[in-house]
Amino acid sequence: MLPKFIKSMVPLKARVRYNNWKVLGTDAGKNPLMFGYNAAQTDRDRAIQSQFETYTTTISTPVAAVSLELARFLVAALHKLQPRVAVDLGSGFSSYLLRNYAAQCGHPCVVYSCDDDAHWLQRTADFLTEKKLSSDNLLLWDDFCQHHAHIVPDILLHDMGNSVRRISELPRVLDWCSKGCVAILDDMQKPAVREAALAGIKQRNLVAYDLSLATYDSYNRFSWMVFSQDKERELARKFTS
Ligand SMILES: C[S@@+](CC[C@H](N)C(=O)[O-])C[C@H]1O[C@@H](n2cnc3c(N)ncnc32)[C@H](O)[C@@H]1O
């Protein structure tokens, strides 16, 4: 344990990285999906930034939407993983990113965007319509669970609702990880969410990486990435050799 006065001299971002390394036991830089990641390169034409600015000034706010940092990382991860099924829990700018990818990727990619709040699903639909993107499969989370729960997403972003909601939906998300899904858990700066995630990850023998290297933002928010050990081996073979 560092003495308090020394601790206060270490930048918060560095402390976050250290704490995540300590609890997760993985080196953030060795995440196969972080390999070669370059935020500026991913958004070299600033298209992501420009759409983010539009979304957060006309529909939502920067503090409620996924961060621009995570937005860029998510786009890079989509290009690497080339998912057939992508899901975002907590609709909004993330839904735009997934659907924009699906519209341009040149292979079949079905996107489901879910929320526990019908108002925010409608606001997401408004934005997607304005951007001439599909607003199919915009669903209330309960409806998704009732009719589509058998689907295992290739990639999923968990960014839905308040902390209580996030925690209550974690088991379903982590069970998907055991079956091959790559999940990004946002808002891991919240201790209760982080502790619940950690317990679920350990219980299922999953692998988790700190994404703060790429996703730490001006509100001190950051994400983790979770997948199975088999998936980690598959990703390492594909992206690190
Ligand atoms: C962090 S937000 C989800 C953000 C979404 N993934 C995005 O990229 O825009 C979490 C929840 O807050 C609600 N929400 C979205 N935008 C909001 C806003 N501007 N104000 C209040 N609640 C909002 C939605 O119900 C959503 O599930």
CSV table of N, CA, C and O in Angstrom, one decimal, residues 104-151:
chain,number,residue,atom,x,y,z
A,104,GLN,N,-21.5,-0.6,-43.8
A,104,GLN,CA,-20.4,-0.5,-44.7
A,104,GLN,C,-19.4,-1.7,-44.8
A,104,GLN,O,-18.5,-1.7,-45.6
A,105,CYS,N,-19.7,-2.7,-43.9
A,105,CYS,CA,-18.6,-3.7,-43.8
A,105,CYS,C,-18.5,-4.7,-44.9
A,105,CYS,O,-17.5,-5.4,-45.1
A,106,GLY,N,-19.6,-4.8,-45.7
A,106,GLY,CA,-19.6,-5.7,-46.9
A,106,GLY,C,-19.8,-7.2,-46.5
A,106,GLY,O,-19.6,-8.1,-47.3
A,107,HIS,N,-20.2,-7.5,-45.3
A,107,HIS,CA,-20.6,-8.9,-44.9
A,107,HIS,C,-21.8,-8.8,-44.1
A,107,HIS,O,-22.1,-7.7,-43.5
A,108,PRO,N,-22.6,-9.8,-43.9
A,108,PRO,CA,-23.8,-9.7,-43.2
A,108,PRO,C,-23.5,-9.4,-41.7
A,108,PRO,O,-22.7,-10.1,-41.1
A,109,CYS,N,-24.1,-8.5,-41.1
A,109,CYS,CA,-23.9,-8.1,-39.7
A,109,CYS,C,-25.3,-7.6,-39.2
A,109,CYS,O,-25.8,-6.6,-39.6
A,110,VAL,N,-25.9,-8.4,-38.3
A,110,VAL,CA,-27.1,-8.0,-37.7
A,110,VAL,C,-26.9,-7.3,-36.4
A,110,VAL,O,-26.0,-7.7,-35.6
A,111,VAL,N,-27.5,-6.1,-36.2
A,111,VAL,CA,-27.3,-5.3,-35.0
A,111,VAL,C,-28.6,-5.3,-34.2
A,111,VAL,O,-29.6,-5.0,-34.7
A,112,TYR,N,-28.4,-5.5,-32.9
A,112,TYR,CA,-29.5,-5.3,-31.9
A,112,TYR,C,-29.1,-4.2,-31.0
A,112,TYR,O,-28.0,-4.3,-30.4
A,113,SER,N,-30.0,-3.2,-30.8
A,113,SER,CA,-29.7,-2.2,-29.8
A,113,SER,C,-30.8,-2.2,-28.8
A,113,SER,O,-32.0,-2.0,-29.2
A,114,CYS,N,-30.5,-2.3,-27.6
A,114,CYS,CA,-31.5,-2.5,-26.5
A,114,CYS,C,-31.4,-1.4,-25.5
A,114,CYS,O,-30.3,-0.9,-25.2
A,115,ASP,N,-32.6,-1.1,-24.9
A,115,ASP,CA,-32.6,-0.2,-23.8
A,115,ASP,C,-33.7,-0.5,-22.8
A,115,ASP,O,-34.6,-1.2,-23.2
A,116,ASP,N,-33.5,-0.1,-21.6
A,116,ASP,CA,-34.6,-0.3,-20.6
A,116,ASP,C,-35.6,0.9,-20.6
A,116,ASP,O,-36.5,1.0,-19.7
A,117,ASP,N,-35.3,1.9,-21.5
A,117,ASP,CA,-36.1,3.1,-21.5
A,117,ASP,C,-36.6,3.4,-22.9
A,117,ASP,O,-35.7,3.7,-23.8
A,118,ALA,N,-37.9,3.4,-23.1
A,118,ALA,CA,-38.5,3.5,-24.4
A,118,ALA,C,-38.1,4.9,-25.0
A,118,ALA,O,-38.0,5.0,-26.2
A,119,HIS,N,-38.0,5.9,-24.1
A,119,HIS,CA,-37.8,7.3,-24.6
A,119,HIS,C,-36.4,7.3,-25.3
A,119,HIS,O,-36.3,7.9,-26.4
A,120,TRP,N,-35.4,6.7,-24.7
A,120,TRP,CA,-34.1,6.7,-25.3
A,120,TRP,C,-33.9,5.8,-26.6
A,120,TRP,O,-33.2,6.1,-27.5
A,121,LEU,N,-34.8,4.8,-26.6
A,121,LEU,CA,-34.8,4.0,-27.9
A,121,LEU,C,-35.4,4.9,-29.0
A,121,LEU,O,-34.8,4.8,-30.1
A,122,GLN,N,-36.4,5.7,-28.7
A,122,GLN,CA,-37.0,6.5,-29.7
A,122,GLN,C,-36.0,7.6,-30.1
A,122,GLN,O,-35.8,7.9,-31.3
A,123,ARG,N,-35.2,8.2,-29.2
A,123,ARG,CA,-34.3,9.2,-29.5
A,123,ARG,C,-33.2,8.6,-30.4
A,123,ARG,O,-32.7,9.2,-31.3
A,124,THR,N,-32.8,7.4,-30.1
A,124,THR,CA,-31.8,6.7,-30.9
A,124,THR,C,-32.4,6.5,-32.3
A,124,THR,O,-31.7,6.7,-33.3
A,125,ALA,N,-33.6,6.1,-32.4
A,125,ALA,CA,-34.2,5.9,-33.7
A,125,ALA,C,-34.2,7.2,-34.5
A,125,ALA,O,-34.0,7.2,-35.7
A,126,ASP,N,-34.5,8.3,-33.9
A,126,ASP,CA,-34.5,9.6,-34.5
A,126,ASP,C,-33.1,9.9,-35.2
A,126,ASP,O,-33.0,10.3,-36.3
A,127,PHE,N,-32.1,9.6,-34.4
A,127,PHE,CA,-30.7,9.9,-34.9
A,127,PHE,C,-30.4,8.9,-36.1
A,127,PHE,O,-29.9,9.4,-37.1
A,128,LEU,N,-30.8,7.7,-35.9
A,128,LEU,CA,-30.4,6.7,-37.0
A,128,LEU,C,-31.2,7.1,-38.3
A,128,LEU,O,-30.6,7.0,-39.4
A,129,THR,N,-32.4,7.5,-38.2
A,129,THR,CA,-33.2,7.9,-39.3
A,129,THR,C,-32.5,9.1,-40.0
A,129,THR,O,-32.4,9.1,-41.2
A,130,GLU,N,-32.1,10.0,-39.2
A,130,GLU,CA,-31.4,11.2,-39.7
A,130,GLU,C,-30.2,10.8,-40.5
A,130,GLU,O,-29.8,11.4,-41.5
A,131,LYS,N,-29.5,9.8,-40.0
A,131,LYS,CA,-28.2,9.4,-40.6
A,131,LYS,C,-28.5,8.3,-41.7
A,131,LYS,O,-27.5,7.7,-42.2
A,132,LYS,N,-29.7,8.1,-42.0
A,132,LYS,CA,-30.1,7.1,-43.0
A,132,LYS,C,-29.6,5.7,-42.8
A,132,LYS,O,-29.1,5.0,-43.6
A,133,LEU,N,-29.6,5.3,-41.5
A,133,LEU,CA,-29.2,4.0,-41.1
A,133,LEU,C,-30.4,3.2,-40.6
A,133,LEU,O,-31.4,3.8,-40.2
A,134,SER,N,-30.3,1.9,-40.7
A,134,SER,CA,-31.4,1.0,-40.3
A,134,SER,C,-31.7,1.2,-38.8
A,134,SER,O,-30.9,1.3,-37.9
A,135,SER,N,-33.1,1.2,-38.6
A,135,SER,CA,-33.5,1.3,-37.2
A,135,SER,C,-34.3,0.0,-36.8
A,135,SER,O,-35.1,-0.1,-35.9
A,136,ASP,N,-33.9,-1.1,-37.6
A,136,ASP,CA,-34.5,-2.4,-37.2
A,136,ASP,C,-33.8,-2.9,-35.9
A,136,ASP,O,-32.7,-2.4,-35.5
A,137,ASN,N,-34.5,-3.8,-35.2
A,137,ASN,CA,-34.0,-4.4,-34.0
A,137,ASN,C,-33.6,-3.4,-32.9
A,137,ASN,O,-32.6,-3.5,-32.2
A,138,LEU,N,-34.4,-2.3,-32.8
A,138,LEU,CA,-34.2,-1.4,-31.6
A,138,LEU,C,-35.3,-1.9,-30.6
A,138,LEU,O,-36.5,-1.8,-30.9
A,139,LEU,N,-34.8,-2.5,-29.6
A,139,LEU,CA,-35.7,-3.2,-28.7
A,139,LEU,C,-35.6,-2.9,-27.2
A,139,LEU,O,-34.5,-2.6,-26.7
A,140,LEU,N,-36.8,-2.9,-26.6
A,140,LEU,CA,-36.7,-2.9,-25.1
A,140,LEU,C,-36.0,-4.1,-24.6
A,140,LEU,O,-36.2,-5.2,-25.2
A,141,TRP,N,-35.2,-4.0,-23.7
A,141,TRP,CA,-34.3,-5.1,-23.2
A,141,TRP,C,-35.2,-6.3,-22.8
A,141,TRP,O,-34.8,-7.4,-23.1
A,142,ASP,N,-36.3,-6.1,-22.2
A,142,ASP,CA,-37.2,-7.2,-21.8
A,142,ASP,C,-37.7,-8.0,-23.0
A,142,ASP,O,-37.7,-9.2,-23.0
A,143,ASP,N,-38.0,-7.2,-24.1
A,143,ASP,CA,-38.4,-7.9,-25.3
A,143,ASP,C,-37.3,-8.7,-25.9
A,143,ASP,O,-37.5,-9.8,-26.4
A,144,PHE,N,-36.1,-8.2,-25.9
A,144,PHE,CA,-34.9,-8.9,-26.4
A,144,PHE,C,-34.8,-10.2,-25.7
A,144,PHE,O,-34.6,-11.3,-26.2
A,145,CYS,N,-34.8,-10.1,-24.3
A,145,CYS,CA,-34.6,-11.3,-23.5
A,145,CYS,C,-35.7,-12.3,-23.7
A,145,CYS,O,-35.4,-13.5,-23.7
A,146,GLN,N,-36.9,-11.9,-24.0
A,146,GLN,CA,-38.0,-12.8,-24.2
A,146,GLN,C,-37.9,-13.5,-25.6
A,146,GLN,O,-38.2,-14.7,-25.7
A,147,HIS,N,-37.5,-12.8,-26.6
A,147,HIS,CA,-37.5,-13.4,-28.0
A,147,HIS,C,-36.2,-13.7,-28.6
A,147,HIS,O,-36.1,-14.4,-29.6
A,148,HIS,N,-35.1,-13.1,-28.1
A,148,HIS,CA,-33.8,-13.3,-28.8
A,148,HIS,C,-32.7,-13.8,-27.9
A,148,HIS,O,-31.5,-13.8,-28.3
A,149,ALA,N,-33.0,-14.2,-26.7
A,149,ALA,CA,-32.0,-14.5,-25.7
A,149,ALA,C,-31.1,-15.7,-26.1
A,149,ALA,O,-30.0,-15.8,-25.6
A,150,HIS,N,-31.5,-16.5,-27.1
A,150,HIS,CA,-30.7,-17.6,-27.5
A,150,HIS,C,-29.5,-17.2,-28.4
A,150,HIS,O,-28.6,-17.9,-28.6
A,151,ILE,N,-29.6,-15.9,-28.9
A,151,ILE,CA,-28.5,-15.4,-29.7
A,151,ILE,C,-27.3,-15.1,-28.9
A,151,ILE,O,-27.4,-14.5,-27.8
